[in-house]
JSON list of C-alpha atoms in Angstrom, two decimals:
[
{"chain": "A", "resi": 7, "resn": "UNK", "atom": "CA", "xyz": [-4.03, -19.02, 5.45]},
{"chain": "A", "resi": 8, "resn": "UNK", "atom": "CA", "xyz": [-5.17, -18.99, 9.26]},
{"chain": "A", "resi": 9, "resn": "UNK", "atom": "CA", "xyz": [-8.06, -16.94, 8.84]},
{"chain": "A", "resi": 10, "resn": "UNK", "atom": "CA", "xyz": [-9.53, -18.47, 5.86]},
{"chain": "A", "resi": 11, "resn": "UNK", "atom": "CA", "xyz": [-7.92, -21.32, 5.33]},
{"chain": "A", "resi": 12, "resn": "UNK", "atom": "CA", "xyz": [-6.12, -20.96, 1.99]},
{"chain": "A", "resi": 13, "resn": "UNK", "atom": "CA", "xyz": [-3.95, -23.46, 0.75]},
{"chain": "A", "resi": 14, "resn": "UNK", "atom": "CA", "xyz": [-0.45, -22.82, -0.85]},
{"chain": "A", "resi": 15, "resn": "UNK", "atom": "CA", "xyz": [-1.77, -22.92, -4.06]},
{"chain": "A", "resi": 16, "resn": "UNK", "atom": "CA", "xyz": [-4.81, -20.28, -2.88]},
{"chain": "A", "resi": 17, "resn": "UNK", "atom": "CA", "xyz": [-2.21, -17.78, -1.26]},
{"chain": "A", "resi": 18, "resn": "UNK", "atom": "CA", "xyz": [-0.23, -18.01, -4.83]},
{"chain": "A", "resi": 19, "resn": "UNK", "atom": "CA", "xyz": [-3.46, -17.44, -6.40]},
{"chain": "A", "resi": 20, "resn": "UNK", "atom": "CA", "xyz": [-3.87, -14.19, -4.04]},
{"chain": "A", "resi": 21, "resn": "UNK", "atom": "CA", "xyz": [-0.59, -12.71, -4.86]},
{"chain": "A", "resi": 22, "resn": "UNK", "atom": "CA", "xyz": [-1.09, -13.36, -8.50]},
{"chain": "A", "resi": 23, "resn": "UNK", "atom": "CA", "xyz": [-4.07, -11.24, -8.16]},
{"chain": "A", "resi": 24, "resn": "UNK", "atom": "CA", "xyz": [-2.54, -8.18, -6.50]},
{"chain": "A", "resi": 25, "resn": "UNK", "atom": "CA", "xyz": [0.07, -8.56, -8.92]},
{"chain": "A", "resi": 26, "resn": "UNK", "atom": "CA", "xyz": [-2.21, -8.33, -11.48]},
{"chain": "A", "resi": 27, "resn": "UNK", "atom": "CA", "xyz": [-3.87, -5.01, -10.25]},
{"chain": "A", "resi": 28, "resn": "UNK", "atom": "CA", "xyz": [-0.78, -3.30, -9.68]},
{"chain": "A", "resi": 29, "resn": "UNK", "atom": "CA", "xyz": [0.31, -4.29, -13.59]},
{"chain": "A", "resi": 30, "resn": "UNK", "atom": "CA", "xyz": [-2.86, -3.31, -14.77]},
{"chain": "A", "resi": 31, "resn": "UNK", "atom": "CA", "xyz": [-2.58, 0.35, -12.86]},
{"chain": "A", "resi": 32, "resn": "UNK", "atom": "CA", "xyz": [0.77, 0.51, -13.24]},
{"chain": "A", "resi": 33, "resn": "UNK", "atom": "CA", "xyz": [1.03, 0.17, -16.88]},
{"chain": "A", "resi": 34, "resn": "UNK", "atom": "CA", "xyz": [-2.92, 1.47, -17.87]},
{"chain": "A", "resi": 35, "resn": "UNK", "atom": "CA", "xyz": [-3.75, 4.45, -15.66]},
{"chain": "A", "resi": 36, "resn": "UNK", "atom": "CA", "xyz": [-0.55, 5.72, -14.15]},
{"chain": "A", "resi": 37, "resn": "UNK", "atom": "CA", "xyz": [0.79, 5.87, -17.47]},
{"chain": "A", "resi": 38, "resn": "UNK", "atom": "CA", "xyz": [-2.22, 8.28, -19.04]},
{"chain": "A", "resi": 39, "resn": "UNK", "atom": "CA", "xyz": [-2.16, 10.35, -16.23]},
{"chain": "A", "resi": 40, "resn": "UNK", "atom": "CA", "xyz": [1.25, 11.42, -15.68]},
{"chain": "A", "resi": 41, "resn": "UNK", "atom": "CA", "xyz": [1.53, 14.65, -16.06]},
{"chain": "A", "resi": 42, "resn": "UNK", "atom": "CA", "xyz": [-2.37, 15.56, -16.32]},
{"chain": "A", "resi": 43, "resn": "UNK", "atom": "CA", "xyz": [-2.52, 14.98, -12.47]},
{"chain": "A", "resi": 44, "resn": "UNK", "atom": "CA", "xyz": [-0.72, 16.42, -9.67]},
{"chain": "A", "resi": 45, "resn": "UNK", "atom": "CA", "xyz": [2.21, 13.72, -7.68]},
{"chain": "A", "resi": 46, "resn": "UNK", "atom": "CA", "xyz": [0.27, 14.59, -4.76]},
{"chain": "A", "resi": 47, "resn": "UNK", "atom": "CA", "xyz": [-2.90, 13.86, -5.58]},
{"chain": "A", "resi": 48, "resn": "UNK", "atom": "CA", "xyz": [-1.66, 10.46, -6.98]},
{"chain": "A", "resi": 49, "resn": "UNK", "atom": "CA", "xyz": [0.02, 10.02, -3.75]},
{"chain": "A", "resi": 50, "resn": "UNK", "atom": "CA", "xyz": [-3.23, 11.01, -1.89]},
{"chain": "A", "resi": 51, "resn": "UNK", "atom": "CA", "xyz": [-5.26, 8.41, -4.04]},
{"chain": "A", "resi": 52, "resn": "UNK", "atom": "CA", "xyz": [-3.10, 5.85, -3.18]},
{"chain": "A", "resi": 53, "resn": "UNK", "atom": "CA", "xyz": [-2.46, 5.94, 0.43]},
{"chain": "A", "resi": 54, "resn": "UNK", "atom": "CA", "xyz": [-6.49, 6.66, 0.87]},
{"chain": "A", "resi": 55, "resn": "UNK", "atom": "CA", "xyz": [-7.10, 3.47, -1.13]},
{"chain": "A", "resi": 56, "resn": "UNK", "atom": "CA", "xyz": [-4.72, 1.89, 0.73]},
{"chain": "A", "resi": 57, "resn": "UNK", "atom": "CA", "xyz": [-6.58, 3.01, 4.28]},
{"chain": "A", "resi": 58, "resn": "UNK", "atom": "CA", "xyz": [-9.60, 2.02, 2.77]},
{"chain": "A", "resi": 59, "resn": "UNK", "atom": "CA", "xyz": [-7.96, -1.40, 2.26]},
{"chain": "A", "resi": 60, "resn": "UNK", "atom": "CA", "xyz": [-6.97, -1.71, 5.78]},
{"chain": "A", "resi": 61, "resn": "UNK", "atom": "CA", "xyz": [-10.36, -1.02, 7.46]},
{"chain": "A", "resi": 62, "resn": "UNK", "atom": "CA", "xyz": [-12.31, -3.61, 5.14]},
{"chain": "A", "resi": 63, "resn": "UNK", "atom": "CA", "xyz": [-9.44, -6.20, 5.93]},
{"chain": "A", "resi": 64, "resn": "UNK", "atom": "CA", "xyz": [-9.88, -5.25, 9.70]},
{"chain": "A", "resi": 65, "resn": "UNK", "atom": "CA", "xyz": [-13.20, -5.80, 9.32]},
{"chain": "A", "resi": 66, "resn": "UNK", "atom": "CA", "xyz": [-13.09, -8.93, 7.11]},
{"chain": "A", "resi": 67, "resn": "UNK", "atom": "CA", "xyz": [-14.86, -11.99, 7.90]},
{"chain": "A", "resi": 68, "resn": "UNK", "atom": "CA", "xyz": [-14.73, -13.63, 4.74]},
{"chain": "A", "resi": 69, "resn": "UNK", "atom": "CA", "xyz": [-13.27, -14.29, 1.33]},
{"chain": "A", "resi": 70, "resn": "UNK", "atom": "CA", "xyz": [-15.38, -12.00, -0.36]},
{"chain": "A", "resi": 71, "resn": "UNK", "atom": "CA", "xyz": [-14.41, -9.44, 1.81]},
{"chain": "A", "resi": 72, "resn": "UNK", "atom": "CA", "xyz": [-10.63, -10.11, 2.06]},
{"chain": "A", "resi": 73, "resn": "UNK", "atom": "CA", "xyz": [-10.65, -9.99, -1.76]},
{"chain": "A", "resi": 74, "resn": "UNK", "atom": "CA", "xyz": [-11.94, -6.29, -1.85]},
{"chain": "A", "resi": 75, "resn": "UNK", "atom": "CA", "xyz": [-9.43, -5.29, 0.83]},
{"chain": "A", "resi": 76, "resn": "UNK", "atom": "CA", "xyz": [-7.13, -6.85, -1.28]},
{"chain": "A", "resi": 77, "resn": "UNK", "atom": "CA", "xyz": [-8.02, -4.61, -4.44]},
{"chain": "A", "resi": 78, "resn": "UNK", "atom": "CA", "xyz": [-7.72, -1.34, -2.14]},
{"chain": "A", "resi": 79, "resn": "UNK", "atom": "CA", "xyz": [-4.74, -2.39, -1.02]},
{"chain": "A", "resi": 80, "resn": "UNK", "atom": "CA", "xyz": [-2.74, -3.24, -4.44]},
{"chain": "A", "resi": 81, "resn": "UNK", "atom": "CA", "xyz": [-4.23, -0.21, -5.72]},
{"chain": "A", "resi": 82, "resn": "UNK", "atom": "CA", "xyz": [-3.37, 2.15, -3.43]},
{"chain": "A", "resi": 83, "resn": "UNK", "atom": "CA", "xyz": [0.37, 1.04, -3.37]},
{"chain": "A", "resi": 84, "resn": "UNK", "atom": "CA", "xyz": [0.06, 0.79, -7.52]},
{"chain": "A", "resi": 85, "resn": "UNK", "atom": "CA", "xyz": [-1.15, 4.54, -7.15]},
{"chain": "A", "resi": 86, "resn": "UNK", "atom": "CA", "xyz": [1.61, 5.23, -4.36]},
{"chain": "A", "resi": 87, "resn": "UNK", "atom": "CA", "xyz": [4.71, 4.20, -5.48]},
{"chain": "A", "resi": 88, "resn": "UNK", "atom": "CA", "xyz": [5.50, 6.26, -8.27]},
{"chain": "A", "resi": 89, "resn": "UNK", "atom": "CA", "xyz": [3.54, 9.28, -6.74]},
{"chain": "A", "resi": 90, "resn": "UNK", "atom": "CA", "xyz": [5.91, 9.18, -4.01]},
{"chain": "A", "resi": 91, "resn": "UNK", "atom": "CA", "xyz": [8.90, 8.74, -5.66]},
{"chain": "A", "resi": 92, "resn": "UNK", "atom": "CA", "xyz": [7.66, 11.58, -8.52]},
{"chain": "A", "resi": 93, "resn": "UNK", "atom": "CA", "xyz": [7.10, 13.85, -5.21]},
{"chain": "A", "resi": 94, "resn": "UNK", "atom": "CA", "xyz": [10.82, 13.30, -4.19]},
{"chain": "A", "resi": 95, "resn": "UNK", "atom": "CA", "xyz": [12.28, 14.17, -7.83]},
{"chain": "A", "resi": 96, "resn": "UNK", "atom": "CA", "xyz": [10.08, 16.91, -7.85]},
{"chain": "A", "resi": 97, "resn": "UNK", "atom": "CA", "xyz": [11.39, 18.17, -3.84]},
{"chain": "A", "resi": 98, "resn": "UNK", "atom": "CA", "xyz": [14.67, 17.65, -4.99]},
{"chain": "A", "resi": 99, "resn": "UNK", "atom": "CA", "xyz": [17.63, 20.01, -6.37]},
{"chain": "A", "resi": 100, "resn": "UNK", "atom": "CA", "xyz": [18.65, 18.99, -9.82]},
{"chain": "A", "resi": 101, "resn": "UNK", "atom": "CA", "xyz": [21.95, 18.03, -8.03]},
{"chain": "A", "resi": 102, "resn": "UNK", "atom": "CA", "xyz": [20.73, 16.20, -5.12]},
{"chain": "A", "resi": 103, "resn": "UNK", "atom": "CA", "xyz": [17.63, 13.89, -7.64]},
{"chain": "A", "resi": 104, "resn": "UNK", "atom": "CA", "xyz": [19.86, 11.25, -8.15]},
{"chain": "A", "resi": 105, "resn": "UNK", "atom": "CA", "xyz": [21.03, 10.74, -4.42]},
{"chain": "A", "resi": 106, "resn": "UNK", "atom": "CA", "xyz": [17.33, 11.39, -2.96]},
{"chain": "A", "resi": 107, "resn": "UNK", "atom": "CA", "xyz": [15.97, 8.90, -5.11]},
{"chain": "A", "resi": 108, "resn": "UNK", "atom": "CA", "xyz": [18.30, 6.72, -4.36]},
{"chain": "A", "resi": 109, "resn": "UNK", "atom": "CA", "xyz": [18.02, 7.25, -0.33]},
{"chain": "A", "resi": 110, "resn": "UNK", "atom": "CA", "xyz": [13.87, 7.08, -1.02]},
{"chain": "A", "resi": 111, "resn": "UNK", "atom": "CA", "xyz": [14.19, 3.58, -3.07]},
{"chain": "A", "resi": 112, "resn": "UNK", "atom": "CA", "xyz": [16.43, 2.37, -0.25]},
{"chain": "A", "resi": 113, "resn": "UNK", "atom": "CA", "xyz": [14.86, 2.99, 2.76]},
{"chain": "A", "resi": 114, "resn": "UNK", "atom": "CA", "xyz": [11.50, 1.71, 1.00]},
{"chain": "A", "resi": 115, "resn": "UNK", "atom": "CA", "xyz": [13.81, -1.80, 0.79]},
{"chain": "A", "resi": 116, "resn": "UNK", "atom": "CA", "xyz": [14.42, -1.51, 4.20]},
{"chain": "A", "resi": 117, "resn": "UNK", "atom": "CA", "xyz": [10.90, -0.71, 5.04]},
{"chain": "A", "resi": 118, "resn": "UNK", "atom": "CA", "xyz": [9.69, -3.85, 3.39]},
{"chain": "A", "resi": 119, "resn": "UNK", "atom": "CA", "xyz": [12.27, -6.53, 5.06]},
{"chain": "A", "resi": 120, "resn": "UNK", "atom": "CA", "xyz": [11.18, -4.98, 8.96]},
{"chain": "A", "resi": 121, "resn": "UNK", "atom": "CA", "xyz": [7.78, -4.38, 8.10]},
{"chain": "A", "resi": 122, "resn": "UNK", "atom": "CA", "xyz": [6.67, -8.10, 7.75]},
{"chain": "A", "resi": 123, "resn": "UNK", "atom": "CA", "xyz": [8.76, -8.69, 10.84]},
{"chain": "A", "resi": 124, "resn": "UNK", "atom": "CA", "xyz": [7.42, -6.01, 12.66]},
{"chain": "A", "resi": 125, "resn": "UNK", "atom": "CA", "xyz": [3.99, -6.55, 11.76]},
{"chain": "A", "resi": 126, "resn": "UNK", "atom": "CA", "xyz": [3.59, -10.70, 12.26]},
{"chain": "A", "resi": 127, "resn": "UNK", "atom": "CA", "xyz": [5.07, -9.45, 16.20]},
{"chain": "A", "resi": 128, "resn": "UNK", "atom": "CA", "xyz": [2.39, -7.13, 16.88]},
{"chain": "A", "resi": 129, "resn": "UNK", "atom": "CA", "xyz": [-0.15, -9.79, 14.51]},
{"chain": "A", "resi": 130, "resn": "UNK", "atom": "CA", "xyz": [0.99, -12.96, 16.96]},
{"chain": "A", "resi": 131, "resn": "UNK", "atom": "CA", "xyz": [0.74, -10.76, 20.13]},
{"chain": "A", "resi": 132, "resn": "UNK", "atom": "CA", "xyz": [-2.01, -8.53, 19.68]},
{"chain": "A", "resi": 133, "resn": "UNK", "atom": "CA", "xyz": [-4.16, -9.83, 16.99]},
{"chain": "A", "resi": 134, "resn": "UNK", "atom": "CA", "xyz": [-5.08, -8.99, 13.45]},
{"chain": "A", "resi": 135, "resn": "UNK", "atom": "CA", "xyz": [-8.10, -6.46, 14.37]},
{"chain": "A", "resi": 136, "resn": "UNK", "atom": "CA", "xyz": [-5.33, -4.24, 16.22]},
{"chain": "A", "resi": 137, "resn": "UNK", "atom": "CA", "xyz": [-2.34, -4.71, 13.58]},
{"chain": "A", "resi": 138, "resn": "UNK", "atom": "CA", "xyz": [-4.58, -3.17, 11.21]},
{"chain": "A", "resi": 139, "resn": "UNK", "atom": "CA", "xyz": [-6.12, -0.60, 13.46]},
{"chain": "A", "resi": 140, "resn": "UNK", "atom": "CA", "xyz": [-2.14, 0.75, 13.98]},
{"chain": "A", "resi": 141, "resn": "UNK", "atom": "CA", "xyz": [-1.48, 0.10, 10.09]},
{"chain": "A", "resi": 142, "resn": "UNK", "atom": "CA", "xyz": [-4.69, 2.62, 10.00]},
{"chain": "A", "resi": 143, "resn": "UNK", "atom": "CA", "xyz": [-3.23, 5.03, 12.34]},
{"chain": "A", "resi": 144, "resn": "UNK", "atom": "CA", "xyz": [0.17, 5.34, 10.49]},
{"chain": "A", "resi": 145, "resn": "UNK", "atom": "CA", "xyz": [-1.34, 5.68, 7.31]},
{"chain": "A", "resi": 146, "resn": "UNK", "atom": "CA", "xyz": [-3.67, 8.61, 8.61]},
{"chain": "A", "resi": 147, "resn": "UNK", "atom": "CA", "xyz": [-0.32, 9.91, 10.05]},
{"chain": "A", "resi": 148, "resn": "UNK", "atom": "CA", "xyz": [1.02, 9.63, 6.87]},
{"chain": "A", "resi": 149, "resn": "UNK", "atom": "CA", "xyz": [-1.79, 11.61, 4.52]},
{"chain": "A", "resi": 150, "resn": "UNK", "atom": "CA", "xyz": [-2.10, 14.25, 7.25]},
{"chain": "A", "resi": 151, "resn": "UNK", "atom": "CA", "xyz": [1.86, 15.01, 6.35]},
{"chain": "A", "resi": 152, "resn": "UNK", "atom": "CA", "xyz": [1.04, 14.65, 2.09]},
{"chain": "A", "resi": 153, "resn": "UNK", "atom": "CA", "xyz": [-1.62, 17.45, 2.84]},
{"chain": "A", "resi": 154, "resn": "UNK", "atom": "CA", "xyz": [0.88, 19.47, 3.96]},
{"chain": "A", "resi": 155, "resn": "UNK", "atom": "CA", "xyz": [2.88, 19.11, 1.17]}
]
């Protein structure tokens, strides 16, 4: 709301449309292509989309803008998601799917209550420009260790 100003009822407005996005992914393309693509490239898809995201947000100056970083972000984490947790059912012995899963889905809950914390720390000391840059850096860090999947 800094940035650009939004109102409450603008931010809700936001999140309804990532929501949206995600639901539409989720449920329309992830859906007809399970199975026909590889976990990896699905998880490759996403967390590109989702670097993609953070450069044009980095680079945002205005709604317009902010509202296309928005759709490669929502994307990329609709596309994520269940690539990632696919790829640990698949790395997993038949014994150990239920516990790895489990251990994935819970350090992904832990990963979004200290993100946001994290993140508004370096955003309130450093500025948005660089919190994005170092979202960008992890995220690079992150699809050089898919590839080697």
């Amino acid at each position: 709301s800094e940035f650009l100003k939004f109102s409450p009822r603008e931010i809700g407005y936001s999140f309804v449309y990532i929501g949206s996005i995600v639901i539409l992914i989720q449920g329309g393309v992830i859906r007809r292509i399970s199975g026909k693509v590889s976990e990896k490239k699905i998880s490759l898809l996403g967390a590109g989309l989702i670097l993609i995201g953070y450069f044009t947000l980095s680079n945002s100056y205005n709604t317009y803008l902010t509202f296309i970083a928005l759709t490669f972000l929502s994307a990329g984490s609709a596309f994520l998601n269940p690539g990632l947790s696919s790829l640990t059912s698949l790395f997993s012995s038949k014994m150990d799917q239920g516990k790895n899963i489990g251990l994935f889905r819970s350090f992904g809950a832990l990963a979004r209550a200290l993100a946001p914390i994290s993140y508004a720390v370096i955003y309130f000391s450093h500025g948005p420009n660089f919190t994005f840059t170092v979202s960008g850096i992890i995220g690079i860090i992150f699809i050089s260790i898919l590839f080697k999947l």
